[in-house]
mmCIF file of C-alpha atoms in Angstrom:
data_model
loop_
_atom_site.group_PDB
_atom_site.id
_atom_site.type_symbol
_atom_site.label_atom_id
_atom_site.label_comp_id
_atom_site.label_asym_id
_atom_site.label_seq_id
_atom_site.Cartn_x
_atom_site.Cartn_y
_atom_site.Cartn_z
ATOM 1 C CA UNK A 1 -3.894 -13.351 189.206
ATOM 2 C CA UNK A 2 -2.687 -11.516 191.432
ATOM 3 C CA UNK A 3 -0.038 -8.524 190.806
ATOM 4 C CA UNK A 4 3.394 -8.190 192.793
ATOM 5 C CA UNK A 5 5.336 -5.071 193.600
ATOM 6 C CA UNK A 6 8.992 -4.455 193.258
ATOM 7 C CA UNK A 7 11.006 -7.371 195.123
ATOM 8 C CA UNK A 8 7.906 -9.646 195.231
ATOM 9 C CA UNK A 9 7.657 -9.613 191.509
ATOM 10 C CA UNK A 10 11.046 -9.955 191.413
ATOM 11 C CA UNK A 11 10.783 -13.027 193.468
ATOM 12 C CA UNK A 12 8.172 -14.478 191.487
ATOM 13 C CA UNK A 13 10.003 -14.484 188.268
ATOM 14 C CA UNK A 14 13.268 -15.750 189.898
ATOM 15 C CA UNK A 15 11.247 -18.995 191.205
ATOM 16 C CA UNK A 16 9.516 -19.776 187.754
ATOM 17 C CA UNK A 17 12.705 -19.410 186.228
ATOM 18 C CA UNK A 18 13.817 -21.698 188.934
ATOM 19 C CA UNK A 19 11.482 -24.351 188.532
ATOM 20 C CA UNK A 20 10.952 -24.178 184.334
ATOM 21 C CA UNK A 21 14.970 -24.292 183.753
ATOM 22 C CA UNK A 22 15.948 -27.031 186.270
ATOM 23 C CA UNK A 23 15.013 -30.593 185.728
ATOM 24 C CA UNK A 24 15.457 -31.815 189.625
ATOM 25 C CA UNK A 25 13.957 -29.252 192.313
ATOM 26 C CA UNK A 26 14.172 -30.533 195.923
ATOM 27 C CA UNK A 27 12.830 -29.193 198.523
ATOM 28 C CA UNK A 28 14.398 -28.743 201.754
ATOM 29 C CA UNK A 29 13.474 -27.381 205.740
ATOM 30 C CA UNK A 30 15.874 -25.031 206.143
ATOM 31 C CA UNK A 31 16.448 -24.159 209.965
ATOM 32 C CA UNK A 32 18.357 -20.909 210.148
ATOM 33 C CA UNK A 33 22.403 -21.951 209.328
ATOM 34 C CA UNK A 34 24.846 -19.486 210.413
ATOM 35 C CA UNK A 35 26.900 -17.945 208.131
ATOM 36 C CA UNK A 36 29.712 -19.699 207.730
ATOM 37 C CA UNK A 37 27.695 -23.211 207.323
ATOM 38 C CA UNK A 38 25.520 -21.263 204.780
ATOM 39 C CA UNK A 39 28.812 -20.077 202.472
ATOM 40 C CA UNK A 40 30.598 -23.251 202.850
ATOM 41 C CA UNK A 41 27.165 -25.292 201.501
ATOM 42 C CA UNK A 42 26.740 -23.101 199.056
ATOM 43 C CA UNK A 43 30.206 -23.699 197.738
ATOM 44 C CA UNK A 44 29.642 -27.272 198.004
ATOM 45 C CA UNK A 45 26.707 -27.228 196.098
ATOM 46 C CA UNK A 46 28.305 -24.998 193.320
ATOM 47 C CA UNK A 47 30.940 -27.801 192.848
ATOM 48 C CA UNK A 48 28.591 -30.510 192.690
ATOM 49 C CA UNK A 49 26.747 -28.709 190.007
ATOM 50 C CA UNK A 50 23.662 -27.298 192.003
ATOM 51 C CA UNK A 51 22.242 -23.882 193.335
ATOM 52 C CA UNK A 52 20.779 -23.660 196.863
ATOM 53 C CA UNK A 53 17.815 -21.283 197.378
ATOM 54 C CA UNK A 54 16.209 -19.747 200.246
ATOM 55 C CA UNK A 55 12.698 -18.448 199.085
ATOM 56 C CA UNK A 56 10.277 -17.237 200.733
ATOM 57 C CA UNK A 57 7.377 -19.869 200.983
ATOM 58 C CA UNK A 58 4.421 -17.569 199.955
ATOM 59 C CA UNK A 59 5.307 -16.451 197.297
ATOM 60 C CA UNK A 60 6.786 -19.604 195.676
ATOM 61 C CA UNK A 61 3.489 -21.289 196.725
ATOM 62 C CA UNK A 62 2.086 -18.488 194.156
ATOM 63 C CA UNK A 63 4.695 -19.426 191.390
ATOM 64 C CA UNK A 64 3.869 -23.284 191.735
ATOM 65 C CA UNK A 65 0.079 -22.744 191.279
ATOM 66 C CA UNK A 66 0.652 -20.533 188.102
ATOM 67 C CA UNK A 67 3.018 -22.614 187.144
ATOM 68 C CA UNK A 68 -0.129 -25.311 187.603
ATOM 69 C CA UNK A 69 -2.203 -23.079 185.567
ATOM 70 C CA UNK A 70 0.231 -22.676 182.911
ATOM 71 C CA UNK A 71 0.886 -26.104 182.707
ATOM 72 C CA UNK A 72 -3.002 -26.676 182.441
ATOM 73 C CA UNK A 73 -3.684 -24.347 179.336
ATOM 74 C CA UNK A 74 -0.230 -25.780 177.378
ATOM 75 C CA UNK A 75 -1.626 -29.006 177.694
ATOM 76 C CA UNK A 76 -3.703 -28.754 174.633
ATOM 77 C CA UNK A 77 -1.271 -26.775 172.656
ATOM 78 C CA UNK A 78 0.921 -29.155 172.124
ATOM 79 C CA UNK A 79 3.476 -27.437 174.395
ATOM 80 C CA UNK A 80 5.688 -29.679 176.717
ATOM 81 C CA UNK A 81 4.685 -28.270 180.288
ATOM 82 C CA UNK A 82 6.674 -28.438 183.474
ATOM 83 C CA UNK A 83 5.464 -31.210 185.475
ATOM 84 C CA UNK A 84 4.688 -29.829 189.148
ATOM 85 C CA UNK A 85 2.456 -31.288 191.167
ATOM 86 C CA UNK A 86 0.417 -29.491 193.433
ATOM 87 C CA UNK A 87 1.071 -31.272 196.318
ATOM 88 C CA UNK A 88 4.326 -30.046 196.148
ATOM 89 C CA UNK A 89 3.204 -26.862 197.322
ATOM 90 C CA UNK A 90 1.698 -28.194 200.261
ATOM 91 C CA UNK A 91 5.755 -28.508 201.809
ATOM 92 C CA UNK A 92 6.635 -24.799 201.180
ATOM 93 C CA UNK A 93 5.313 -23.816 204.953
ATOM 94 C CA UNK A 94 7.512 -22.361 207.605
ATOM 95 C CA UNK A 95 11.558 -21.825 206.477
ATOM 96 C CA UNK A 96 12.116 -23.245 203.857
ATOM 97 C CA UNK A 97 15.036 -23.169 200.923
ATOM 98 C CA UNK A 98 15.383 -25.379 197.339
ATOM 99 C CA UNK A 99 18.304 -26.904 195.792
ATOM 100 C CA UNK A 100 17.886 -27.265 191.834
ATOM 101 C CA UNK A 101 20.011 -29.192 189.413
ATOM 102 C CA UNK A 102 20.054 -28.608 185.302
ATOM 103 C CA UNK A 103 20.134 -32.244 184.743
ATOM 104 C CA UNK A 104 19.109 -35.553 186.268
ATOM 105 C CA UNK A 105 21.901 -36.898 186.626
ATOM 106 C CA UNK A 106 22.090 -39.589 189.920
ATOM 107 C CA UNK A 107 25.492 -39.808 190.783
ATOM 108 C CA UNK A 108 25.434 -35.505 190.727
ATOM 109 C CA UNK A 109 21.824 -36.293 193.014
ATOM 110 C CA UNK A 110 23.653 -38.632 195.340
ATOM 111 C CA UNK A 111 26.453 -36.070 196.203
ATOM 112 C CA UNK A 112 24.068 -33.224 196.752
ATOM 113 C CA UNK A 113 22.087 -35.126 199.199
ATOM 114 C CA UNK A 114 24.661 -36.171 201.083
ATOM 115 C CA UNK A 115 25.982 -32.573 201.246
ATOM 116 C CA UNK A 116 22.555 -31.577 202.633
ATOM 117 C CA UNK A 117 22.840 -34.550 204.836
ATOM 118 C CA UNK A 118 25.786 -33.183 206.350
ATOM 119 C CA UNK A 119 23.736 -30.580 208.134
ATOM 120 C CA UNK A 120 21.471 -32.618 208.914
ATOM 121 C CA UNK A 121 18.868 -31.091 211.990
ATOM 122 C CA UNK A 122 19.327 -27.542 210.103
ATOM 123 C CA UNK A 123 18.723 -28.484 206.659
ATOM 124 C CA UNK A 124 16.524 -31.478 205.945
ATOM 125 C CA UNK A 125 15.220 -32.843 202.547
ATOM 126 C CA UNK A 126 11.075 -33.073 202.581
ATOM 127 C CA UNK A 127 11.211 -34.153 198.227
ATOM 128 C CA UNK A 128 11.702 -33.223 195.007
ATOM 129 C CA UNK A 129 10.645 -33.235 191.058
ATOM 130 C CA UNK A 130 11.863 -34.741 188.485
ATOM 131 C CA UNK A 131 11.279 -32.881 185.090
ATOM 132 C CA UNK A 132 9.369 -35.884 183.431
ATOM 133 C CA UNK A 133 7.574 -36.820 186.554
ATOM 134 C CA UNK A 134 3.994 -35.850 187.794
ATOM 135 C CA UNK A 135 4.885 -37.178 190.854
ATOM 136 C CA UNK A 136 6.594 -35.813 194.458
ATOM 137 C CA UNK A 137 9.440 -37.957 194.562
ATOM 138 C CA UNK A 138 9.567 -38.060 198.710
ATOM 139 C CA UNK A 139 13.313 -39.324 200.308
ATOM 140 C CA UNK A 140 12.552 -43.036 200.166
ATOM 141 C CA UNK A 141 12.005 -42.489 195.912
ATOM 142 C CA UNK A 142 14.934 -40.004 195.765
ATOM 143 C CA UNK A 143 17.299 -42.458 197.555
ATOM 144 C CA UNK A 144 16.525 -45.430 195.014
ATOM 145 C CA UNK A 145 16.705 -42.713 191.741
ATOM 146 C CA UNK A 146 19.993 -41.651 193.294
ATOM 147 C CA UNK A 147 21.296 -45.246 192.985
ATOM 148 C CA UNK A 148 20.553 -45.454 189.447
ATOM 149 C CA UNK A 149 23.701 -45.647 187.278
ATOM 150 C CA UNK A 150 24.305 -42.434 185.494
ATOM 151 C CA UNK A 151 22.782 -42.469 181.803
ATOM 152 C CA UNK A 152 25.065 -43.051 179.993
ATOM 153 C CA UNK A 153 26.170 -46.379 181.378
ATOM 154 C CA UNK A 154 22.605 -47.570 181.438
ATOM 155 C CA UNK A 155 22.676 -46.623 177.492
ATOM 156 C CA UNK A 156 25.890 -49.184 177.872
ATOM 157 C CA UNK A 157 23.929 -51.631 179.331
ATOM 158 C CA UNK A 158 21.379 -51.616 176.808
ATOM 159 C CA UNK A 159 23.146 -52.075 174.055
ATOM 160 C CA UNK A 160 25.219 -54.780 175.376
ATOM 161 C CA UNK A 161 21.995 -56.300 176.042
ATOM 162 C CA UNK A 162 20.791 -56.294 172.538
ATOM 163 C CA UNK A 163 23.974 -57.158 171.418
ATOM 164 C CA UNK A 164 24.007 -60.410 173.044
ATOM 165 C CA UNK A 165 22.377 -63.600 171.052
ATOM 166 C CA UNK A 166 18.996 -63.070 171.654
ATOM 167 C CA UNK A 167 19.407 -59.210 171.501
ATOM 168 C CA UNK A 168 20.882 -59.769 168.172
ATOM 169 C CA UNK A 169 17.573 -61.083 166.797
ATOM 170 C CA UNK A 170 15.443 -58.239 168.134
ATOM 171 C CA UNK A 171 18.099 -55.843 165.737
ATOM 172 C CA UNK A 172 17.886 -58.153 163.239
ATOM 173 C CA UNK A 173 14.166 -58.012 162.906
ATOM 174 C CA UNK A 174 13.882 -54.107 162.789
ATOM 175 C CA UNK A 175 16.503 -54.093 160.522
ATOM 176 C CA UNK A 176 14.517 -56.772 158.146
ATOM 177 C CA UNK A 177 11.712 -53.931 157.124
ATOM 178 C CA UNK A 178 14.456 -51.589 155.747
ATOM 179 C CA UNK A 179 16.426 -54.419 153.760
ATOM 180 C CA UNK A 180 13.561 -55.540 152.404
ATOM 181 C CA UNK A 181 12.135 -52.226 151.157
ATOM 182 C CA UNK A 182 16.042 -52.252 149.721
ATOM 183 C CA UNK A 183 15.680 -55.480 147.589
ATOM 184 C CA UNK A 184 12.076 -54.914 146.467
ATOM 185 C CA UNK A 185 13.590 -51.676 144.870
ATOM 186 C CA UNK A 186 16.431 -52.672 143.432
ATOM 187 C CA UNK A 187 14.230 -55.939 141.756
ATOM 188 C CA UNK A 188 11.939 -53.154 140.145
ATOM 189 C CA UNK A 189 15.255 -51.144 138.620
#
């Protein structure tokens, strides 16, 4: 491994912080912005509930493959690793900047791409990861995922499901285990 100085190290541990405490990390092309586009997405971001990045492709290339590493020794510890692919790496050439959310959350996705989209030739969106996912999610997957309804009205959905006549048997059957271990005990008293 290979040791960083000063504002490289600094660098480093900014972008595994990044990409261990965020569950959605997209990656974007980031043609220069001027100023005042850069403050005002920024801003715009903030609101929606993300952080925009410009790093410096090097050296998160580095923090992805330890990352990799890391992720490759946890794996029989029992630990829960942070799923990045390695071809993720491979989009960190030239300019390029990352917009990271806390939580996957789609409707919070869908309004922080279509504040990137805004800027559209300056600022374009190669991908992302999904904390879960071993998988580059490219802009065909992260337009569907964005169209998801949020979680908890798919939680909602399910339970309505369940709920309805046939649903009703599928509770009643997991429920017949614990009502039966009730009976048998209360026969035995």
């Amino acid at each position: 491994m290979q040791k960083y100085a000063g504002r490289k190290a600094y660098l480093l541990s900014t972008y595994k912080r990044l990409l261990t405490e965020n569950n959605v990390v997209l990656a974007l092309q980031n043609s220069t912005l001027v100023d005042e586009e850069d403050r005002k997405l920024r801003l715009d971001l903030k609101k929606a509930g993300a952080q925009f990045t410009v790093v410096r492709s090097s050296i998160l290339r580095v923090a992805l493959r330890q990352e990799d590493q890391i992720n490759n020794n946890t794996e029989q510890k029992n630990i829960k690793p942070v799923p990045v692919p390695s071809s993720f790496s491979q989009l960190f050439k030239g300019p390029t900047a990352v917009v990271s959310l806390r939580d996957l959350e789609p409707t919070q996705l869908k309004s922080v791409v279509s504040i990137i989209d805004k800027l559209s030739p300056k600022l374009v969106l190669l991908a992302g990861v999904v904390n879960g996912e071993d998988k580059v999610l490219f802009r065909k997957e992260l337009d569907r995922l964005k169209e998801l309804p949020s979680l908890p009205i798919l939680r909602a959905q399910l339970t309505s499901l369940l709920q309805m006549a046939g649903g009703q048997r599928i509770v009643q059957t997991l429920q017949q285990p614990a009502q039966t271990l009730a009976s048998d005990l209360s026969r035995r008293e």
